[in-house]
Short mmCIF file of C-alpha atoms in Angstrom, two decimals:
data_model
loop_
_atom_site.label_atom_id
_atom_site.label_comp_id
_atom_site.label_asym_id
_atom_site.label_seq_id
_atom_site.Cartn_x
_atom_site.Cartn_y
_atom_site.Cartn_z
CA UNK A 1 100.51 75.78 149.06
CA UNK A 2 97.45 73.95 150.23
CA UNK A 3 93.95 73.75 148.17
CA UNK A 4 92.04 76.09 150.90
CA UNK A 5 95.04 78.81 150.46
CA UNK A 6 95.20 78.43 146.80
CA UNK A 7 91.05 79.09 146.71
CA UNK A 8 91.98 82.04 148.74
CA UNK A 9 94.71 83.64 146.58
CA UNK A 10 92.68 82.90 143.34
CA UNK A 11 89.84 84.77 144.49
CA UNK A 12 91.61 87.52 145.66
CA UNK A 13 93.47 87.30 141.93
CA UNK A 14 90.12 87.47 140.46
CA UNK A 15 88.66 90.72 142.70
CA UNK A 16 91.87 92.64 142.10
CA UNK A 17 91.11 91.81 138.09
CA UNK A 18 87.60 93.02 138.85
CA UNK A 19 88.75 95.64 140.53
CA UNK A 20 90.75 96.81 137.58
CA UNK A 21 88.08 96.56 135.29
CA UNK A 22 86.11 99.33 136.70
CA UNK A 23 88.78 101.14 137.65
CA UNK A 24 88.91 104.62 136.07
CA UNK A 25 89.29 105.37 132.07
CA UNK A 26 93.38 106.08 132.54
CA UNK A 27 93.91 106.16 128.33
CA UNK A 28 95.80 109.13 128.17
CA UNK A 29 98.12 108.25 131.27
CA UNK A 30 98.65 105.12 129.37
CA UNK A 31 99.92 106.84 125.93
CA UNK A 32 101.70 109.11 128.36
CA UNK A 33 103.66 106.22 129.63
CA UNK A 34 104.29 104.32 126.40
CA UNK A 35 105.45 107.72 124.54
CA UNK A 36 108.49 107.83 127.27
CA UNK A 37 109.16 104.16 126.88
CA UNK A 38 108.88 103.63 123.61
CA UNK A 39 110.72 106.20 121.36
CA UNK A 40 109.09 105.77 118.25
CA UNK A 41 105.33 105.47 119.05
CA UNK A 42 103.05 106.90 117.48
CA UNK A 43 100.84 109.61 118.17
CA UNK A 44 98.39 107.97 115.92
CA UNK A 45 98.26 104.71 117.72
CA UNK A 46 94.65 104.00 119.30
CA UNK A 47 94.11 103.42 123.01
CA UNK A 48 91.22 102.06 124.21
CA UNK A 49 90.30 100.38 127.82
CA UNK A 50 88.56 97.04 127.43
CA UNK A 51 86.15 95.41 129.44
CA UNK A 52 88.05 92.42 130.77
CA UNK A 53 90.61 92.52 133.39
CA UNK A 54 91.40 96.06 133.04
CA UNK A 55 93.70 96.06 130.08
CA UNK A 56 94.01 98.51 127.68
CA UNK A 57 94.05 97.94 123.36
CA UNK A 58 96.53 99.65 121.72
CA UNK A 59 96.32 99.60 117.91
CA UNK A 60 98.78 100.00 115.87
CA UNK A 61 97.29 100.34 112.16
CA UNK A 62 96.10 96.32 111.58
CA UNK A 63 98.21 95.10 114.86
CA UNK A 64 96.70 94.95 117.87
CA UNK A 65 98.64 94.84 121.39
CA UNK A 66 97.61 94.93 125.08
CA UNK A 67 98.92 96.86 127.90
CA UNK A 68 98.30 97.40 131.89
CA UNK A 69 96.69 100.63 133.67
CA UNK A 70 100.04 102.00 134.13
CA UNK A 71 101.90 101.32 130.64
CA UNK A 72 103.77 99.28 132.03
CA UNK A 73 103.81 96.22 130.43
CA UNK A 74 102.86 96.10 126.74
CA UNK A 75 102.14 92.29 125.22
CA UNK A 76 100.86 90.44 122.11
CA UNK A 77 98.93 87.61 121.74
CA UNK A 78 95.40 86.45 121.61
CA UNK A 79 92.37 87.14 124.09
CA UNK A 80 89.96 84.69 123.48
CA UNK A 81 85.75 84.49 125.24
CA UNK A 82 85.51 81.50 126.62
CA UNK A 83 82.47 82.03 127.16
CA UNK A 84 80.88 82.61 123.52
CA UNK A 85 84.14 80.76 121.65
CA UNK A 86 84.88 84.30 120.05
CA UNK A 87 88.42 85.02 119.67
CA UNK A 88 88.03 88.90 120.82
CA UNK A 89 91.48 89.94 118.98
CA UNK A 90 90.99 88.60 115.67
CA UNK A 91 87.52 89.49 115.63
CA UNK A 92 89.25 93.13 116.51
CA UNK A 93 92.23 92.82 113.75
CA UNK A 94 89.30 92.05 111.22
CA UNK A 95 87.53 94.92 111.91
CA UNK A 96 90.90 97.26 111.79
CA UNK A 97 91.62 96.09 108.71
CA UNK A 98 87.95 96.97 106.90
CA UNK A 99 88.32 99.63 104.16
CA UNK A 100 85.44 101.72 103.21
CA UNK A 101 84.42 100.58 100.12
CA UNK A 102 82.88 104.02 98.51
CA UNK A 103 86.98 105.50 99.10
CA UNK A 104 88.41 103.02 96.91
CA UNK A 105 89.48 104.69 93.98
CA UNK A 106 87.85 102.16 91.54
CA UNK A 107 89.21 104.29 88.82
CA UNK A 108 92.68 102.87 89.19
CA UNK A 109 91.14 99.42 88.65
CA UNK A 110 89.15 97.59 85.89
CA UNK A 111 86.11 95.26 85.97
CA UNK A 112 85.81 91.65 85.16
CA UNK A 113 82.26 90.57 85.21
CA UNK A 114 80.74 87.10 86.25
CA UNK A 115 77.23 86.45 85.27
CA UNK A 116 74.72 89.53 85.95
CA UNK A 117 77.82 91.06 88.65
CA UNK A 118 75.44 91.70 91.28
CA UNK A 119 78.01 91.19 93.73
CA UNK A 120 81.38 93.42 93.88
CA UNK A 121 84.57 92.84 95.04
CA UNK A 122 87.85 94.51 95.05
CA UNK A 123 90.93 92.32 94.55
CA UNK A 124 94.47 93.50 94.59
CA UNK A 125 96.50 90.72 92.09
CA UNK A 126 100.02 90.51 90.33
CA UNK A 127 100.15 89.39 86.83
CA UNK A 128 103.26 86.78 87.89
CA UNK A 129 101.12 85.26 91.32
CA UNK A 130 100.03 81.91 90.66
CA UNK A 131 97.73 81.97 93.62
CA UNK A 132 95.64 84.94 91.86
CA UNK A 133 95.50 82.43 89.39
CA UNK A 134 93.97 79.33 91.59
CA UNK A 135 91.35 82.67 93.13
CA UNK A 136 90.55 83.80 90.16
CA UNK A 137 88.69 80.67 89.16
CA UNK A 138 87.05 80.69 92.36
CA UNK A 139 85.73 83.79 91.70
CA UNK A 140 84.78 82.52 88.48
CA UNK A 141 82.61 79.36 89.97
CA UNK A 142 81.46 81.88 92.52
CA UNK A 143 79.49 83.68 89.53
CA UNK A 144 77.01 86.84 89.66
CA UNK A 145 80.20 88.98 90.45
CA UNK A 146 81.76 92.28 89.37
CA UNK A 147 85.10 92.36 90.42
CA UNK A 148 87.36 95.15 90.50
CA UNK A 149 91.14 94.41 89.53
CA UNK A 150 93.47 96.42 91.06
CA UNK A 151 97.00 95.99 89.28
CA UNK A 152 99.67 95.89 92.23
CA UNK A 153 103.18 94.82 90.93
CA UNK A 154 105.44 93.31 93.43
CA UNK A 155 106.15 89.88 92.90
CA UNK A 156 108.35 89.81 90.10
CA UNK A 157 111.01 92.52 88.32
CA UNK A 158 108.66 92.00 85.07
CA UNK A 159 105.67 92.70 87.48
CA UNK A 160 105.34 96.47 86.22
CA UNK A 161 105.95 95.73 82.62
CA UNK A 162 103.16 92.95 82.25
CA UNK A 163 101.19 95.71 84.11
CA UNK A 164 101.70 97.77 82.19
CA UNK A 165 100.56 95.70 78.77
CA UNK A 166 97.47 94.84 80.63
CA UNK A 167 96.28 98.64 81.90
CA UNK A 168 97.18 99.30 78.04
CA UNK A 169 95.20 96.90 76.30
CA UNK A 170 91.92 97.70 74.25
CA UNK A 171 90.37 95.47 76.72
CA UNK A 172 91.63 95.45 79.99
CA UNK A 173 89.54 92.75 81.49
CA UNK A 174 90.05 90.32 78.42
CA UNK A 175 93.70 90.78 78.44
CA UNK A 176 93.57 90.06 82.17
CA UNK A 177 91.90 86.86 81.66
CA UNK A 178 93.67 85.71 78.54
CA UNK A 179 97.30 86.27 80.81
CA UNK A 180 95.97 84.67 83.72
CA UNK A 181 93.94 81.86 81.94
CA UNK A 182 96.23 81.08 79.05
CA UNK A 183 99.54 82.88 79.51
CA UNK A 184 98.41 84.58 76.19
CA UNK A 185 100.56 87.31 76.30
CA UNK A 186 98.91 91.10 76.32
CA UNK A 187 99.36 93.38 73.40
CA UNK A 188 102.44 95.46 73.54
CA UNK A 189 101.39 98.94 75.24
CA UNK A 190 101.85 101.97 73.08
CA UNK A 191 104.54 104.64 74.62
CA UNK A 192 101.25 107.11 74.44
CA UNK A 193 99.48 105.10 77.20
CA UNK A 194 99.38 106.58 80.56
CA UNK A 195 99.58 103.97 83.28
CA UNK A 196 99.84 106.24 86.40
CA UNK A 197 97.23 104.00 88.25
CA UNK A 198 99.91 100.93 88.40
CA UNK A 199 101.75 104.10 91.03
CA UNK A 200 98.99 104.95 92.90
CA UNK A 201 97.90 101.45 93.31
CA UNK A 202 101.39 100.47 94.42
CA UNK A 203 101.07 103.47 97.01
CA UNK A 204 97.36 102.56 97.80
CA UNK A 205 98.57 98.79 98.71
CA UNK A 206 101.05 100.51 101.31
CA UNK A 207 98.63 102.10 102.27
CA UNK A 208 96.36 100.01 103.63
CA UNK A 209 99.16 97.51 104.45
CA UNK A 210 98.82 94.78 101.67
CA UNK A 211 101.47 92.57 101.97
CA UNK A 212 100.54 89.35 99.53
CA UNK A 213 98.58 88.88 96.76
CA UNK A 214 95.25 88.05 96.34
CA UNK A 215 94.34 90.79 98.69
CA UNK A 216 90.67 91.28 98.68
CA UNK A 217 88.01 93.19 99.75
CA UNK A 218 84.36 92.23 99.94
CA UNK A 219 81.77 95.69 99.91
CA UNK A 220 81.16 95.58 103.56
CA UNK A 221 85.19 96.71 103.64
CA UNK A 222 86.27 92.92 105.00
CA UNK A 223 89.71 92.06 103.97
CA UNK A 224 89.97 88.72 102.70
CA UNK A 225 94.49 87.68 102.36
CA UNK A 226 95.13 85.12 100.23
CA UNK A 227 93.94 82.93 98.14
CA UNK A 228 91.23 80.69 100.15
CA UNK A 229 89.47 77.94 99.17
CA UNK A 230 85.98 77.88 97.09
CA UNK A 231 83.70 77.14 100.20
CA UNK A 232 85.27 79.91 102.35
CA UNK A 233 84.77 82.12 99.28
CA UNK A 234 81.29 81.65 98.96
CA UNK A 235 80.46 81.76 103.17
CA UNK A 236 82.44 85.46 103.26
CA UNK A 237 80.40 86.22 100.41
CA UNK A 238 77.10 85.64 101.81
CA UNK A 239 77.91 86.82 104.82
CA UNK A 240 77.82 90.29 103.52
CA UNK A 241 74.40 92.40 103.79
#
């Protein structure tokens, strides 16, 4: 193909695209067409039309796929704005995955306070993951910080036991530190000791899909997986209002 008639065929590429964009909102004819194709899709799966190149999002809790006007083709991968650097479907997983912070049942969790805890964060740990460990200390140097500890049991087969001691103990919080500090083991829980909360946390993680420990959530909802580094810490922290 020669330059002139490769200039031609791109630009008609590019008005069909355009085209497409501002084509008519076809959402339901999509779900329509995915339902028949794809036995087990959900009814709750979220279909929205985009602005670029006529595609259609399709969400799928905290995954994010893309899909034509017709259903026909369904894809994964990442869109990204040349224009502005902005990686559209990250910045779209990231906002999927925000919790509201006022539903979290902060009951099922205890505090550990840094400094005058004007901050608060919500961090979903196992007594047996040694990178809660390394985050905890960030958190720690981060300072001014209440955080909220939510026990979630799935590393280890003596996960729910250690739990257990911990959500027992006279002192939550202390014991917490002491285990993940020290390896000072947690006074033994008494049989009276109701620890129901290490269940509904355990359902609560399905829930909202946590997969790996450290799982945290700042009180703007972000989720923050896995243990990052100090600097990274601090800059999500900041970042929220």
């Amino acid at each position: 193909m020669n330059f002139r008639r490769f200039l031609i065929s791109a630009v008609g590429a590019l008005a069909l695209l355009a085209g497409a964009a501002h084509a008519a909102d076809n959402t339901e004819g999509v779900r329509r067409a995915l339902s028949k194709v794809l036995p087990n899709f959900p009814a709750s799966a979220h279909i929205v039309k985009t602005p670029y190149a006529g595609l259609y999002e399709v969400d799928f809790g905290d995954h994010v796929f893309y899909t034509d006007a017709t259903g026909t083709f369904l894809f994964a991968g990442n869109i990204l704005d040349t224009r502005s650097g902005v990686n559209v479907t990250q910045a779209r997983v990231q906002q999927l995955q925000k919790v509201e912070w006022n539903k979290l049942p902060l009951k099922d969790s205890f505090k550990v306070v840094y400094g005058n805890g004007a901050r608060q964060v919500a961090v979903f740990e196992d007594p047996y993951c040694p990178f809660c460990r390394e985050f905890d200390k960030n958190l720690a140097k981060a300072g001014n910080m209440t955080v909220h500890v939510f026990l979630y049991p799935v590393i280890s087969k003596d996960s729910p036991a250690k739990s257990r001691q911990i959500w027992c103990a006279p002192d939550r919080g202390q014991a917490w530190l002491a285990w993940m500090g020290d390896h000072k083991e947690p006074p033994v829980a008494p049989a009276s000791c109701n620890s129901d909360a290490l269940q509904a946390n355990l359902a609560l993680g399905q829930k909202l899909n946590i997969q790996s420990t450290p799982t945290t959530f700042l009180h703007d909802g972000t989720r923050i997986t896995g243990a990052i580094e100090y600097a990274d810490l601090v800059k999500a922290l900041d970042s929220v209002k």
